[in-house]
Amino acid sequence: MSKRAKVNGGRLEFLPPQIPTRVERPPEDEGWVHEANLDGYRTQIIIDNGGVRLYSKNGRDWTTKYWPIALAVDLPCRTATLDGEVIVPGEQGASDCPALEAAIWN
Protein backbone atom coordinates (compact mmCIF):
# COMPACT_ATOMS: atom_id res chain seq x y z
CA MET A 1 0.00 0.00 0.00
CA SER A 2 1.53 3.30 -1.01
CA LYS A 3 1.47 6.31 1.26
CA ARG A 4 0.74 9.71 -0.17
CA ALA A 5 1.57 13.10 1.27
CA LYS A 6 -1.45 14.87 2.67
CA VAL A 7 -2.29 18.32 1.39
CA ASN A 8 -3.51 20.88 3.91
CA GLY A 9 -4.67 24.11 2.27
CA GLY A 10 -2.11 23.78 -0.52
CA ARG A 11 0.71 22.76 1.85
CA LEU A 12 2.19 19.28 1.85
CA GLU A 13 2.39 17.59 5.24
CA PHE A 14 5.08 15.35 6.71
CA LEU A 15 4.85 11.77 5.49
CA PRO A 16 6.27 9.15 7.92
CA PRO A 17 9.16 7.40 6.14
CA GLN A 18 9.57 3.68 5.70
CA ILE A 19 12.35 2.56 8.01
CA PRO A 20 14.91 0.13 6.55
CA THR A 21 15.45 -3.23 8.21
CA ARG A 22 18.98 -4.31 9.08
CA VAL A 23 19.83 -7.86 8.03
CA GLU A 24 23.03 -9.94 8.10
CA ARG A 25 23.00 -10.44 4.34
CA PRO A 26 20.93 -8.54 1.78
CA PRO A 27 18.53 -10.50 -0.46
CA GLU A 28 19.82 -11.24 -3.94
CA ASP A 29 16.43 -11.36 -5.68
CA GLU A 30 15.53 -8.72 -8.26
CA GLY A 31 13.18 -6.06 -6.98
CA TRP A 32 15.07 -5.29 -3.77
CA VAL A 33 16.62 -1.89 -3.18
CA HIS A 34 19.70 -1.68 -0.97
CA GLU A 35 21.23 1.38 0.59
CA ALA A 36 24.39 2.04 2.55
CA ASN A 37 24.16 3.13 6.17
CA LEU A 38 25.57 6.64 6.00
CA ASP A 39 25.43 7.40 9.75
CA GLY A 40 23.62 10.67 9.34
CA TYR A 41 20.15 11.95 10.16
CA ARG A 42 17.17 10.79 8.11
CA THR A 43 15.52 13.93 6.80
CA GLN A 44 12.48 14.84 4.75
CA ILE A 45 12.48 18.05 2.71
CA ILE A 46 9.09 19.45 1.71
CA ILE A 47 8.82 22.11 -0.97
CA ASP A 48 5.47 23.78 -1.61
CA ASN A 49 3.78 27.16 -1.77
CA GLY A 50 4.72 27.66 1.89
CA GLY A 51 8.42 27.46 1.07
CA VAL A 52 10.92 24.82 2.18
CA ARG A 53 10.60 22.81 5.39
CA LEU A 54 12.86 20.08 6.76
CA TYR A 55 11.74 17.35 9.16
CA SER A 56 13.42 14.68 11.26
CA LYS A 57 12.39 11.06 10.69
CA ASN A 58 9.95 11.49 13.60
CA GLY A 59 8.26 14.51 12.04
CA ARG A 60 9.91 17.25 14.10
CA ASP A 61 10.37 20.50 12.19
CA TRP A 62 14.14 20.96 11.92
CA THR A 63 14.11 23.77 9.37
CA THR A 64 15.90 26.15 11.74
CA LYS A 65 18.53 23.51 12.62
CA TYR A 66 19.09 22.82 8.90
CA TRP A 67 18.83 26.44 7.75
CA PRO A 68 21.86 26.17 5.38
CA ILE A 69 20.13 23.29 3.57
CA ALA A 70 16.79 25.12 3.49
CA LEU A 71 18.47 28.15 1.90
CA ALA A 72 20.30 25.96 -0.64
CA VAL A 73 17.20 24.13 -1.92
CA ASP A 74 16.51 25.51 -5.38
CA LEU A 75 14.64 23.03 -7.53
CA PRO A 76 12.56 23.77 -10.65
CA CYS A 77 9.31 22.49 -9.14
CA ARG A 78 6.18 23.76 -7.44
CA THR A 79 5.92 20.90 -4.95
CA ALA A 80 8.16 18.03 -3.89
CA THR A 81 8.85 15.71 -1.00
CA LEU A 82 12.44 14.47 -0.75
CA ASP A 83 13.59 11.76 1.66
CA GLY A 84 17.25 11.21 2.40
CA GLU A 85 20.12 11.25 4.85
CA VAL A 86 21.89 14.43 5.95
CA ILE A 87 25.60 13.87 6.58
CA VAL A 88 28.78 15.86 7.01
CA PRO A 89 31.61 14.12 5.14
CA GLY A 90 34.89 13.75 7.01
CA GLU A 91 38.38 14.13 5.58
CA GLN A 92 38.34 10.58 4.15
CA GLY A 93 34.84 11.02 2.67
CA ALA A 94 33.03 8.90 5.27
CA SER A 95 30.27 10.39 7.39
CA ASP A 96 31.46 12.40 10.40
CA CYS A 97 28.63 12.14 12.97
CA PRO A 98 30.25 14.41 15.60
CA ALA A 99 30.70 17.14 12.97
CA LEU A 100 27.05 16.79 11.93
CA GLU A 101 25.85 17.04 15.52
CA ALA A 102 28.07 20.07 16.12
CA ALA A 103 26.66 21.76 13.01
CA ILE A 104 23.06 21.07 14.02
CA TRP A 105 23.25 21.97 17.70
CA ASN A 106 25.35 25.15 17.32
Tab-separated table of C-alpha atoms in Angstrom:
chain	number	residue	atom	x	y	z
A	1	MET	CA	0.000	0.000	0.000
A	2	SER	CA	1.530	3.300	-1.009
A	3	LYS	CA	1.466	6.308	1.265
A	4	ARG	CA	0.744	9.713	-0.165
A	5	ALA	CA	1.572	13.096	1.269
A	6	LYS	CA	-1.451	14.871	2.666
A	7	VAL	CA	-2.287	18.318	1.390
A	8	ASN	CA	-3.515	20.878	3.907
A	9	GLY	CA	-4.668	24.108	2.274
A	10	GLY	CA	-2.112	23.778	-0.523
A	11	ARG	CA	0.706	22.762	1.848
A	12	LEU	CA	2.191	19.285	1.848
A	13	GLU	CA	2.386	17.588	5.239
A	14	PHE	CA	5.076	15.352	6.712
A	15	LEU	CA	4.853	11.765	5.491
A	16	PRO	CA	6.274	9.149	7.917
A	17	PRO	CA	9.156	7.402	6.141
A	18	GLN	CA	9.572	3.681	5.703
A	19	ILE	CA	12.354	2.558	8.012
A	20	PRO	CA	14.911	0.126	6.549
A	21	THR	CA	15.448	-3.234	8.213
A	22	ARG	CA	18.980	-4.313	9.079
A	23	VAL	CA	19.834	-7.862	8.025
A	24	GLU	CA	23.028	-9.936	8.096
A	25	ARG	CA	23.000	-10.438	4.339
A	26	PRO	CA	20.926	-8.536	1.778
A	27	PRO	CA	18.525	-10.495	-0.458
A	28	GLU	CA	19.822	-11.242	-3.938
A	29	ASP	CA	16.428	-11.356	-5.678
A	30	GLU	CA	15.534	-8.720	-8.256
A	31	GLY	CA	13.181	-6.064	-6.979
A	32	TRP	CA	15.073	-5.294	-3.774
A	33	VAL	CA	16.624	-1.892	-3.179
A	34	HIS	CA	19.701	-1.677	-0.968
A	35	GLU	CA	21.229	1.382	0.590
A	36	ALA	CA	24.387	2.035	2.553
A	37	ASN	CA	24.157	3.126	6.175
A	38	LEU	CA	25.571	6.640	6.004
A	39	ASP	CA	25.435	7.396	9.754
A	40	GLY	CA	23.624	10.670	9.340
A	41	TYR	CA	20.146	11.946	10.160
A	42	ARG	CA	17.167	10.790	8.108
A	43	THR	CA	15.521	13.929	6.803
A	44	GLN	CA	12.478	14.845	4.754
A	45	ILE	CA	12.480	18.047	2.711
A	46	ILE	CA	9.090	19.446	1.709
A	47	ILE	CA	8.822	22.112	-0.968
A	48	ASP	CA	5.467	23.775	-1.609
A	49	ASN	CA	3.778	27.156	-1.767
A	50	GLY	CA	4.723	27.658	1.887
A	51	GLY	CA	8.420	27.463	1.067
A	52	VAL	CA	10.920	24.819	2.176
A	53	ARG	CA	10.602	22.815	5.388
A	54	LEU	CA	12.858	20.078	6.756
A	55	TYR	CA	11.740	17.353	9.155
A	56	SER	CA	13.420	14.684	11.260
A	57	LYS	CA	12.391	11.064	10.693
A	58	ASN	CA	9.951	11.487	13.596
A	59	GLY	CA	8.257	14.515	12.041
A	60	ARG	CA	9.909	17.246	14.099
A	61	ASP	CA	10.366	20.495	12.187
A	62	TRP	CA	14.136	20.960	11.921
A	63	THR	CA	14.106	23.768	9.369
A	64	THR	CA	15.905	26.149	11.739
A	65	LYS	CA	18.529	23.512	12.617
A	66	TYR	CA	19.092	22.823	8.901
A	67	TRP	CA	18.832	26.439	7.751
A	68	PRO	CA	21.857	26.170	5.379
A	69	ILE	CA	20.133	23.288	3.568
A	70	ALA	CA	16.792	25.116	3.489
A	71	LEU	CA	18.467	28.145	1.904
A	72	ALA	CA	20.301	25.961	-0.638
A	73	VAL	CA	17.202	24.131	-1.918
A	74	ASP	CA	16.511	25.513	-5.378
A	75	LEU	CA	14.637	23.027	-7.527
A	76	PRO	CA	12.563	23.767	-10.648
A	77	CYS	CA	9.306	22.491	-9.143
A	78	ARG	CA	6.175	23.762	-7.442
A	79	THR	CA	5.925	20.900	-4.950
A	80	ALA	CA	8.158	18.035	-3.889
A	81	THR	CA	8.847	15.707	-0.996
A	82	LEU	CA	12.440	14.468	-0.751
A	83	ASP	CA	13.587	11.762	1.656
A	84	GLY	CA	17.250	11.208	2.402
A	85	GLU	CA	20.119	11.246	4.851
A	86	VAL	CA	21.894	14.426	5.948
A	87	ILE	CA	25.603	13.865	6.580
A	88	VAL	CA	28.784	15.857	7.006
A	89	PRO	CA	31.613	14.121	5.138
A	90	GLY	CA	34.888	13.753	7.010
A	91	GLU	CA	38.381	14.125	5.578
A	92	GLN	CA	38.336	10.578	4.155
A	93	GLY	CA	34.842	11.023	2.668
A	94	ALA	CA	33.030	8.902	5.268
A	95	SER	CA	30.267	10.394	7.388
A	96	ASP	CA	31.459	12.405	10.404
A	97	CYS	CA	28.633	12.143	12.965
A	98	PRO	CA	30.250	14.409	15.603
A	99	ALA	CA	30.703	17.138	12.966
A	100	LEU	CA	27.050	16.792	11.930
A	101	GLU	CA	25.848	17.038	15.523
A	102	ALA	CA	28.065	20.068	16.124
A	103	ALA	CA	26.662	21.761	13.009
A	104	ILE	CA	23.056	21.068	14.024
A	105	TRP	CA	23.249	21.974	17.696
A	106	ASN	CA	25.348	25.150	17.321
